[in-house]
CSV table of C-alpha atoms in Angstrom, one decimal:
chain,number,residue,atom,x,y,z
A,1,MET,CA,28.2,-34.9,-48.5
A,2,ASN,CA,25.5,-37.4,-47.7
A,3,ILE,CA,24.0,-37.5,-44.2
A,4,ASP,CA,21.1,-39.8,-43.3
A,5,ALA,CA,17.8,-38.1,-43.0
A,6,ILE,CA,16.4,-37.8,-39.5
A,7,ARG,CA,13.3,-39.7,-38.5
A,8,ASN,CA,12.7,-38.5,-35.0
A,9,GLY,CA,15.1,-35.8,-33.7
A,10,ILE,CA,16.2,-32.2,-34.1
A,11,VAL,CA,18.1,-30.1,-36.5
A,12,ILE,CA,19.8,-27.0,-35.1
A,13,ASP,CA,20.3,-24.7,-38.0
A,14,HIS,CA,21.8,-21.3,-38.6
A,15,ILE,CA,24.4,-21.7,-36.0
A,16,LYS,CA,27.1,-19.0,-36.4
A,17,ALA,CA,30.0,-20.6,-38.3
A,18,GLY,CA,32.5,-21.9,-35.7
A,19,ASP,CA,30.0,-22.2,-32.8
A,20,GLY,CA,28.8,-25.7,-33.7
A,21,MET,CA,31.3,-27.4,-31.5
A,22,ARG,CA,30.4,-25.2,-28.5
A,23,ILE,CA,26.7,-26.2,-28.9
A,24,TYR,CA,27.7,-29.9,-29.4
A,25,ASN,CA,29.6,-29.8,-26.1
A,26,PHE,CA,27.0,-27.8,-24.3
A,27,LEU,CA,24.3,-30.4,-25.2
A,28,ASN,CA,26.8,-33.1,-24.3
A,29,LEU,CA,26.0,-34.8,-27.7
A,30,GLY,CA,29.2,-36.8,-27.5
A,31,ALA,CA,27.5,-39.0,-24.8
A,32,LEU,CA,24.6,-40.0,-27.1
A,33,ASP,CA,24.6,-43.3,-28.9
A,34,CYS,CA,22.3,-42.2,-31.7
A,35,SER,CA,23.4,-40.6,-35.0
A,36,VAL,CA,24.7,-37.1,-34.5
A,37,ALA,CA,26.1,-34.9,-37.3
A,38,LEU,CA,28.0,-31.7,-36.9
A,39,ILE,CA,28.3,-29.9,-40.2
A,40,LYS,CA,30.8,-27.0,-40.2
A,41,ASN,CA,30.9,-24.1,-42.7
A,42,ALA,CA,27.8,-25.2,-44.7
A,43,SER,CA,26.8,-22.5,-47.2
A,44,SER,CA,24.2,-20.0,-46.1
A,45,THR,CA,22.5,-17.4,-48.2
A,46,LYS,CA,22.1,-15.1,-45.3
A,47,ALA,CA,25.4,-15.4,-43.5
A,48,GLY,CA,27.7,-17.0,-46.1
A,49,LYS,CA,28.6,-19.8,-43.8
A,50,LYS,CA,26.9,-21.6,-41.0
A,51,ASP,CA,27.1,-24.7,-38.8
A,52,ILE,CA,24.4,-27.3,-38.5
A,53,ILE,CA,23.8,-30.0,-36.0
A,54,LYS,CA,21.5,-33.0,-36.6
A,55,VAL,CA,20.6,-35.4,-33.8
A,56,ASP,CA,18.5,-38.5,-34.4
A,57,ARG,CA,16.7,-38.1,-31.0
A,58,VAL,CA,15.2,-35.1,-29.1
A,59,PRO,CA,17.7,-34.6,-26.2
A,60,ASP,CA,16.2,-34.3,-22.8
A,61,ILE,CA,17.2,-30.7,-22.2
A,62,ASP,CA,15.5,-27.2,-22.4
A,63,LEU,CA,16.6,-26.2,-25.8
A,64,ASN,CA,15.7,-22.6,-25.1
A,65,ALA,CA,19.0,-22.5,-23.1
A,66,LEU,CA,20.6,-22.4,-26.6
A,67,GLY,CA,19.2,-18.9,-26.8
A,68,PHE,CA,21.9,-17.9,-24.4
A,69,ILE,CA,24.6,-19.0,-26.8
A,70,ASP,CA,23.0,-17.7,-30.0
A,71,PRO,CA,19.4,-16.4,-30.2
A,72,ASN,CA,19.6,-16.5,-34.0
A,73,ILE,CA,19.8,-20.2,-34.4
A,74,THR,CA,16.8,-22.2,-35.6
A,75,ILE,CA,15.6,-25.4,-33.9
A,76,ASN,CA,13.6,-27.8,-36.1
A,77,ILE,CA,11.8,-30.7,-34.4
A,78,ILE,CA,11.4,-33.8,-36.7
A,79,ARG,CA,8.8,-36.5,-36.1
A,80,ASP,CA,8.3,-39.5,-38.5
A,81,SER,CA,10.6,-37.7,-41.0
A,82,VAL,CA,8.4,-34.6,-41.0
A,83,ARG,CA,9.3,-31.2,-39.6
A,84,VAL,CA,6.6,-30.5,-37.0
A,85,GLU,CA,8.0,-27.5,-35.3
A,86,LYS,CA,10.4,-24.7,-36.1
A,87,TYR,CA,11.4,-21.9,-33.7
A,88,HIS,CA,14.2,-19.6,-32.5
A,89,PRO,CA,15.1,-20.3,-28.9
A,90,GLU,CA,14.1,-17.4,-26.6
A,91,LEU,CA,16.4,-16.2,-23.9
A,92,PRO,CA,15.2,-18.3,-20.9
A,93,MET,CA,14.2,-16.2,-17.9
A,94,LYS,CA,16.1,-18.7,-15.6
A,95,MET,CA,18.8,-21.3,-16.1
A,96,THR,CA,19.4,-24.0,-13.5
A,97,ASN,CA,22.6,-26.0,-13.5
A,98,ILE,CA,23.5,-24.9,-17.0
A,99,LEU,CA,26.1,-22.3,-16.0
A,100,ILE,CA,28.4,-22.5,-13.0
A,101,CYS,CA,29.0,-19.4,-10.8
A,102,LYS,CA,32.7,-18.5,-10.9
A,103,ASN,CA,32.6,-16.1,-8.0
A,104,PRO,CA,34.8,-17.6,-5.3
A,105,ARG,CA,32.9,-15.7,-2.7
A,106,CYS,CA,29.5,-17.1,-3.8
A,107,ILE,CA,27.7,-19.5,-1.4
A,108,THR,CA,27.5,-22.1,-4.3
A,109,THR,CA,31.2,-22.7,-3.8
A,110,THR,CA,30.6,-24.2,-0.3
A,111,GLU,CA,27.1,-25.5,-0.4
A,112,GLN,CA,27.8,-28.5,-2.6
A,113,GLU,CA,24.2,-29.5,-3.4
A,114,LEU,CA,22.9,-26.1,-4.1
A,115,PRO,CA,21.7,-25.7,-7.7
A,116,HIS,CA,23.5,-23.0,-9.8
A,117,VAL,CA,20.7,-20.6,-10.8
A,118,PHE,CA,21.1,-17.7,-13.1
A,119,VAL,CA,18.3,-15.2,-14.0
A,120,LEU,CA,18.0,-12.9,-17.0
A,121,THR,CA,18.7,-9.4,-15.9
A,122,ASP,CA,19.2,-7.5,-19.2
A,123,ARG,CA,17.5,-8.9,-22.3
A,124,GLU,CA,19.3,-6.5,-24.7
A,125,LYS,CA,22.7,-7.3,-23.4
A,126,HIS,CA,21.9,-11.0,-22.9
A,127,GLU,CA,23.0,-10.6,-19.3
A,128,TYR,CA,22.4,-13.2,-16.7
A,129,ARG,CA,23.3,-13.0,-13.0
A,130,CYS,CA,23.7,-15.5,-10.2
A,131,VAL,CA,20.6,-15.4,-7.9
A,132,TYR,CA,22.8,-15.8,-4.9
A,133,CYS,CA,25.7,-13.4,-5.4
A,134,GLU,CA,24.5,-11.4,-8.5
A,135,SER,CA,27.7,-12.0,-10.3
A,136,ARG,CA,27.5,-11.8,-14.1
A,137,ALA,CA,27.2,-15.2,-15.8
A,138,PRO,CA,30.4,-16.6,-17.4
A,139,ALA,CA,30.4,-17.0,-21.2
A,140,LEU,CA,29.8,-20.6,-22.3
B,1,MET,CA,7.2,-9.9,5.0
B,2,LYS,CA,8.9,-13.3,5.0
B,3,SER,CA,12.6,-12.4,4.9
B,4,LEU,CA,14.8,-9.4,4.3
B,5,ILE,CA,17.7,-10.3,2.0
B,6,SER,CA,18.2,-7.1,0.0
B,7,ILE,CA,17.1,-3.5,0.4
B,8,MET,CA,15.2,-4.1,-2.9
B,9,ASP,CA,12.9,-6.4,-0.9
B,10,LEU,CA,11.4,-3.3,0.7
B,11,ASP,CA,9.3,-0.7,-1.2
B,12,GLU,CA,9.1,2.9,-0.4
B,13,ARG,CA,6.0,2.4,1.7
B,14,ASP,CA,7.7,-0.3,3.8
B,15,ILE,CA,10.8,1.9,4.4
B,16,ASN,CA,8.6,4.9,5.4
B,17,ALA,CA,6.6,2.7,7.8
B,18,LEU,CA,9.8,1.3,9.4
B,19,MET,CA,11.1,4.8,9.9
B,20,ASP,CA,7.7,5.9,11.4
B,21,THR,CA,7.9,3.0,13.9
B,22,ALA,CA,11.5,3.7,14.7
B,23,ASP,CA,10.6,7.4,15.4
B,24,ASP,CA,7.9,6.2,17.7
B,25,ILE,CA,10.3,3.9,19.5
B,26,VAL,CA,12.6,6.8,20.1
B,27,ALA,CA,9.7,8.9,21.4
B,28,ARG,CA,8.1,6.2,23.6
B,29,PRO,CA,10.6,3.4,24.3
B,30,GLY,CA,8.5,2.1,27.2
B,31,ALA,CA,5.6,1.3,24.9
B,32,TYR,CA,7.8,-1.2,23.1
B,33,ALA,CA,9.7,-2.7,26.1
B,34,HIS,CA,7.6,-5.9,26.2
B,35,LYS,CA,6.4,-6.2,22.6
B,36,MET,CA,8.6,-9.3,21.9
B,37,ALA,CA,8.3,-10.9,25.3
B,38,GLY,CA,8.5,-14.7,24.9
B,39,LYS,CA,10.1,-14.4,21.4
B,40,LYS,CA,13.7,-15.4,20.5
B,41,LEU,CA,16.1,-14.0,18.0
B,42,ALA,CA,18.7,-16.3,16.7
B,43,SER,CA,21.8,-14.3,16.0
B,44,LEU,CA,23.9,-16.5,13.6
B,45,PHE,CA,27.2,-14.7,12.9
B,46,PHE,CA,29.5,-16.9,10.9
B,47,GLU,CA,32.1,-14.1,10.9
B,48,PRO,CA,33.0,-11.5,13.5
B,49,SER,CA,31.1,-8.3,13.8
B,50,THR,CA,30.9,-5.6,16.5
B,51,ARG,CA,28.2,-3.2,15.6
B,52,THR,CA,25.7,-5.3,13.7
B,53,ARG,CA,25.6,-8.3,16.0
B,54,LEU,CA,25.4,-6.2,19.2
B,55,SER,CA,22.8,-3.9,17.5
B,56,PHE,CA,20.5,-6.8,16.6
B,57,GLU,CA,20.9,-8.3,20.1
B,58,ALA,CA,20.3,-5.0,21.8
B,59,ALA,CA,17.3,-4.4,19.6
B,60,MET,CA,15.7,-7.7,20.6
B,61,TYR,CA,16.5,-7.2,24.3
B,62,GLU,CA,15.0,-3.7,24.2
B,63,LEU,CA,11.8,-5.2,22.8
B,64,GLY,CA,11.6,-7.6,25.7
B,65,GLY,CA,12.7,-10.6,23.7
B,66,ASN,CA,15.6,-13.0,24.1
B,67,VAL,CA,18.6,-13.9,22.0
B,68,ILE,CA,20.4,-17.2,21.2
B,69,GLY,CA,23.1,-17.8,18.7
B,70,PHE,CA,26.8,-17.8,18.0
B,71,SER,CA,29.3,-15.1,17.1
B,72,GLU,CA,31.8,-17.1,14.9
B,73,ALA,CA,31.5,-20.1,12.7
B,74,GLN,CA,34.0,-22.1,14.8
B,75,SER,CA,31.5,-22.3,17.6
B,76,SER,CA,28.8,-23.7,15.4
B,77,SER,CA,28.3,-26.9,13.5
B,78,ALA,CA,29.5,-25.1,10.4
B,79,ALA,CA,33.0,-26.0,11.7
B,80,LYS,CA,32.0,-29.7,11.2
B,81,GLY,CA,30.9,-29.0,7.7
B,82,GLU,CA,27.1,-28.5,8.2
B,83,SER,CA,25.4,-26.7,5.4
B,84,VAL,CA,23.7,-23.3,5.9
B,85,ALA,CA,20.4,-25.0,4.9
B,86,ASP,CA,20.7,-27.6,7.7
B,87,THR,CA,21.8,-25.1,10.2
B,88,VAL,CA,18.8,-22.8,9.7
B,89,LYS,CA,16.3,-25.8,9.6
B,90,THR,CA,17.6,-26.7,13.0
B,91,VAL,CA,17.6,-23.1,14.3
B,92,SER,CA,14.0,-22.6,13.1
B,93,CYS,CA,13.0,-25.1,15.7
B,94,TYR,CA,14.4,-22.9,18.5
B,95,ALA,CA,13.9,-19.3,17.4
B,96,ASP,CA,11.2,-17.0,16.0
B,97,ILE,CA,13.4,-15.0,13.7
B,98,ILE,CA,17.0,-15.2,12.4
B,99,ALA,CA,19.6,-12.5,11.9
B,100,MET,CA,22.5,-14.0,9.8
B,101,ARG,CA,25.9,-12.7,8.8
B,102,HIS,CA,27.9,-14.9,6.6
B,103,PRO,CA,31.2,-14.4,4.6
B,104,LYS,CA,29.7,-16.1,1.5
B,105,GLU,CA,27.5,-14.0,-0.8
B,106,GLY,CA,24.0,-15.3,-1.1
B,107,ALA,CA,24.1,-17.4,2.2
B,108,PRO,CA,21.1,-15.5,3.7
B,109,LEU,CA,19.1,-16.2,0.6
B,110,VAL,CA,19.9,-19.9,0.9
B,111,ALA,CA,18.9,-19.7,4.5
B,112,SER,CA,15.6,-18.0,3.8
B,113,GLN,CA,14.8,-20.8,1.3
B,114,SER,CA,15.1,-23.5,4.1
B,115,ALA,CA,14.1,-21.7,7.3
B,116,THR,CA,10.6,-21.8,8.5
B,117,VAL,CA,11.0,-18.4,10.3
B,118,PRO,CA,11.9,-15.0,8.8
B,119,VAL,CA,15.6,-14.4,8.0
B,120,ILE,CA,17.3,-11.0,8.1
B,121,ASN,CA,20.5,-10.6,6.1
B,122,ALA,CA,22.9,-9.0,8.5
B,123,GLY,CA,25.6,-8.8,5.8
B,124,ASP,CA,26.8,-11.4,3.3
B,125,GLY,CA,30.4,-10.7,2.4
B,126,GLY,CA,30.7,-7.6,0.3
B,127,HIS,CA,27.2,-8.2,-1.2
B,128,ASN,CA,24.1,-7.0,0.7
B,129,HIS,CA,23.7,-5.3,4.0
B,130,PRO,CA,20.1,-4.0,4.0
B,131,THR,CA,19.9,-3.0,7.7
B,132,GLN,CA,22.9,-0.7,7.3
B,133,THR,CA,20.9,1.0,4.5
B,134,LEU,CA,17.9,1.3,6.8
B,135,ALA,CA,20.1,2.9,9.5
B,136,ASP,CA,21.5,5.3,6.9
B,137,LEU,CA,18.1,6.3,5.6
B,138,PHE,CA,16.7,6.8,9.1
B,139,THR,CA,19.7,8.9,10.1
B,140,ILE,CA,19.2,11.2,7.1
B,141,ARG,CA,15.5,11.6,7.9
B,142,ARG,CA,16.1,12.2,11.6
B,143,GLU,CA,18.8,14.8,10.8
B,144,LYS,CA,17.4,16.5,7.7
B,145,GLY,CA,13.7,15.9,8.2
B,146,ARG,CA,13.3,14.2,4.8
B,147,VAL,CA,14.9,11.7,2.5
B,148,SER,CA,14.1,13.6,-0.7
B,149,GLY,CA,15.3,16.8,-2.4
B,150,LEU,CA,18.8,16.3,-1.1
B,151,THR,CA,22.3,16.7,-2.7
B,152,VAL,CA,24.1,13.6,-1.4
B,153,GLY,CA,27.8,13.2,-1.7
B,154,VAL,CA,29.4,9.8,-1.5
B,155,CYS,CA,33.1,9.6,-1.1
B,156,GLY,CA,35.9,7.0,-1.1
B,157,ASP,CA,35.7,3.5,-2.4
B,158,LEU,CA,32.6,3.7,-4.6
B,159,LYS,CA,33.5,0.6,-6.7
B,160,PHE,CA,33.5,-2.1,-4.0
B,161,GLY,CA,31.5,-0.3,-1.3
B,162,ARG,CA,28.2,-2.2,-1.4
B,163,THR,CA,26.9,0.1,1.4
B,164,VAL,CA,27.1,3.0,-1.0
B,165,HIS,CA,25.4,1.1,-3.9
B,166,SER,CA,22.5,0.1,-1.7
B,167,LEU,CA,22.2,3.7,-0.3
B,168,LEU,CA,22.2,5.1,-3.9
B,169,GLU,CA,19.5,2.6,-5.0
B,170,ALA,CA,17.4,3.3,-1.9
B,171,LEU,CA,17.6,7.1,-2.2
B,172,SER,CA,17.0,7.1,-5.9
B,173,ARG,CA,13.4,6.0,-5.1
B,174,TYR,CA,12.7,9.3,-3.5
B,175,GLU,CA,12.0,12.5,-5.4
B,176,GLY,CA,14.5,15.2,-6.1
B,177,ASN,CA,17.7,13.7,-4.8
B,178,ARG,CA,20.9,14.2,-6.7
B,179,PHE,CA,24.3,12.6,-6.1
B,180,VAL,CA,27.9,13.8,-6.2
B,181,MET,CA,30.2,10.8,-6.4
B,182,VAL,CA,33.7,11.6,-5.2
B,183,SER,CA,36.4,8.9,-5.7
B,184,PRO,CA,39.7,8.2,-7.4
B,185,GLU,CA,39.4,7.0,-11.0
B,186,GLU,CA,40.3,3.5,-9.9
B,187,LEU,CA,37.4,3.3,-7.5
B,188,LYS,CA,34.5,4.9,-9.4
B,189,VAL,CA,30.9,3.6,-9.1
B,190,PRO,CA,30.3,0.6,-11.3
B,191,SER,CA,28.4,1.1,-14.5
B,192,TYR,CA,25.4,-1.0,-13.5
B,193,VAL,CA,24.8,1.4,-10.5
B,194,LYS,CA,25.0,4.4,-12.8
B,195,GLN,CA,22.7,2.7,-15.3
B,196,HIS,CA,20.2,2.2,-12.4
B,197,LEU,CA,20.4,5.9,-11.7
B,198,LYS,CA,20.0,6.8,-15.4
B,199,ASN,CA,17.0,4.5,-15.7
B,200,ASN,CA,15.3,6.2,-12.8
B,201,HIS,CA,16.3,9.7,-14.1
B,202,VAL,CA,18.3,10.5,-11.0
B,203,PRO,CA,20.9,13.2,-11.7
B,204,TYR,CA,24.5,12.6,-10.7
B,205,THR,CA,28.0,14.0,-11.2
B,206,GLN,CA,31.4,12.4,-10.7
B,207,THR,CA,34.5,14.1,-9.5
B,208,THR,CA,37.9,13.3,-7.9
B,209,ASP,CA,38.0,16.5,-5.8
B,210,LEU,CA,36.3,16.3,-2.4
B,211,SER,CA,37.1,19.9,-1.4
B,212,GLN,CA,35.4,21.2,-4.6
B,213,ALA,CA,32.3,19.0,-4.1
B,214,LEU,CA,31.8,19.8,-0.4
B,215,PRO,CA,30.1,23.3,-0.5
B,216,GLU,CA,26.9,22.0,-2.4
B,217,LEU,CA,26.3,18.9,-0.2
B,218,ASP,CA,23.5,18.3,2.2
B,219,VAL,CA,24.8,14.9,3.1
B,220,LEU,CA,28.3,13.5,2.9
B,221,TYR,CA,28.7,9.8,3.1
B,222,MET,CA,32.3,8.8,3.7
B,223,THR,CA,33.8,5.3,3.1
B,224,ARG,CA,37.3,4.0,3.5
B,225,VAL,CA,39.8,3.9,0.6
B,226,GLN,CA,41.5,0.6,1.1
B,227,LYS,CA,45.1,0.1,0.1
B,228,GLU,CA,44.5,-3.3,-1.3
B,229,ARG,CA,42.2,-2.0,-3.9
B,230,PHE,CA,45.0,-0.2,-5.8
B,231,PHE,CA,47.2,-1.7,-8.5
B,232,ASN,CA,50.3,0.0,-7.2
B,233,GLU,CA,51.3,1.5,-3.9
B,234,ALA,CA,52.4,4.8,-5.5
B,235,ASP,CA,48.8,5.5,-6.6
B,236,TYR,CA,47.5,4.7,-3.2
B,237,ILE,CA,50.0,7.1,-1.5
B,238,ARG,CA,49.2,9.8,-4.0
B,239,LEU,CA,45.5,9.6,-3.4
B,240,LYS,CA,44.9,8.4,0.2
B,241,ASP,CA,45.0,11.8,1.8
B,242,SER,CA,42.7,13.4,-0.8
B,243,TYR,CA,39.8,11.4,0.7
B,244,VAL,CA,40.6,12.2,4.4
B,245,LEU,CA,38.0,14.6,5.9
B,246,THR,CA,39.7,17.2,8.0
B,247,PRO,CA,38.4,20.4,9.8
B,248,GLN,CA,40.2,22.5,7.1
B,249,LYS,CA,38.3,20.7,4.3
B,250,LEU,CA,35.0,21.2,6.1
B,251,GLU,CA,35.4,25.0,6.1
B,252,GLY,CA,33.6,25.4,2.8
B,253,ALA,CA,30.8,23.0,3.7
B,254,LYS,CA,27.2,24.0,4.6
B,255,GLY,CA,26.4,24.6,8.3
B,256,ASP,CA,23.7,22.0,8.2
B,257,LEU,CA,25.7,19.3,6.3
B,258,ILE,CA,25.5,15.9,7.9
B,259,ILE,CA,28.6,13.6,7.8
B,260,MET,CA,28.0,9.9,7.7
B,261,HIS,CA,30.1,6.8,7.7
B,262,PRO,CA,29.1,3.1,7.9
B,263,LEU,CA,32.1,2.5,10.3
B,264,PRO,CA,34.6,1.1,11.1
B,265,ARG,CA,36.6,4.2,10.4
B,266,VAL,CA,40.4,4.0,9.9
B,267,ASN,CA,41.7,7.5,9.1
B,268,GLU,CA,39.3,8.8,6.5
B,269,ILE,CA,37.5,11.1,9.0
B,270,SER,CA,39.8,13.0,11.3
B,271,VAL,CA,39.0,12.4,15.0
B,272,ALA,CA,38.9,16.2,15.4
B,273,ILE,CA,35.6,16.2,13.4
B,274,ASP,CA,33.9,14.0,16.0
B,275,GLN,CA,33.2,17.1,18.1
B,276,ASP,CA,31.6,18.9,15.1
B,277,PRO,CA,27.8,18.9,15.4
B,278,ARG,CA,27.6,17.9,11.7
B,279,ALA,CA,29.3,14.5,12.6
B,280,CYS,CA,26.5,11.9,12.6
B,281,TYR,CA,28.3,8.5,12.3
B,282,PHE,CA,27.8,7.5,15.9
B,283,LYS,CA,24.2,8.6,15.6
B,284,GLN,CA,23.9,6.1,12.7
B,285,VAL,CA,24.9,3.3,15.1
B,286,LEU,CA,22.1,4.2,17.5
B,287,ASN,CA,19.6,4.7,14.7
B,288,GLY,CA,20.6,1.3,13.3
B,289,LYS,CA,19.4,-0.3,16.6
B,290,TYR,CA,16.0,1.6,16.4
B,291,MET,CA,15.5,0.5,12.8
B,292,ARG,CA,16.4,-3.1,13.6
B,293,MET,CA,13.8,-2.9,16.4
B,294,ALA,CA,11.2,-1.6,13.9
B,295,LEU,CA,12.2,-4.4,11.5
B,296,ILE,CA,11.9,-7.2,14.0
B,297,LEU,CA,8.4,-5.8,15.0
B,298,MET,CA,7.3,-5.6,11.3
B,299,MET,CA,8.5,-9.1,10.5
B,300,LEU,CA,7.1,-10.8,13.6
B,301,GLU,CA,4.0,-8.7,14.2
B,302,GLY,CA,3.3,-7.2,10.8
B,303,GLU,CA,3.4,-3.9,12.6
B,304,LYS,CA,4.0,-0.8,10.5
């Protein structure tokens, strides 16, 4: 399979096989007008299979939020066709307007312009809670 | 202190200082009668309340201050769709401190982010109610002389009862306390509360049998078992009387036990127990007023 090399953008590698579309949707990549490739079930020496996403632009989003979905993925930043940075996203301490609180009793359900803020409360369990009502974050 | 949203906003030293002030208010009420002269408390109650609203208002009046506010959302601009943030920005222009009760969880936190005066959470749905916990701690100290080295039983709805969770968290900061949690299987303490106790090395046991647990207790904190919490009515009917405190059940209890309840009570403590010197639930109401007086003083004067 031939996919154009990226000049300036990102490659999200080592995505757990089957999770690629979740990350594609989470980053709202469908709305971009640049080249975007989602490769499913690529062969992986470590995991057997993996998904990969290539985007020919650096999206304007905190990519560390991807750590909430899968902390094992690798983010590669490409500039002028050269990889300039490679890292695993860390679990962000705080996520604003990335998750929506599902608790019907939470103040966010009635204060329309209030940002939805979740903070990391248990790093081992990857647990986030709403700063207002302390409800556990919904899965993405 | 800017605002009080959760009991976790106060450390052990703050709580002890508040209890010391409250003790002094009990001993010398005249010395505090004009401390808040010229100050106004805005009592913003977006849902009905008997005890808490009147307690805050009485506390401010007994400090020589004044009270403005509303006792239901329908008599405020919230009925027209005004946001909490806008309401408290407006109220900040009129009052020196705000006590807020709201049915939505997190509303007082939102208020504290927009208000230019301190905000006290007077209850946000089933979430936080820090001044109830202050009243509970003060009652334990007044009656037992300490808030450490106690065997504390909590009984009833331990799953949804936020009052109980806050009390357990607060008491777990003091040395030597242990907890006996008495509830039906369906209403046991949530795992995150137990984890908090484990993390702080606080011993606890769980049981479904109140009578068996009673003899070892120094403090018994009762809560209501609500019918709507059960999946089926048969379970409720089977269990409801197990968690009703009667004079017969109290026969095996210590002579210096104290019996507490956040109120309102329905039938979980027999009225016959009201005459028992161990019954402290109406003292809790009075102690709540003293602690709210101490809190208002601390927040407006920095007094400890």
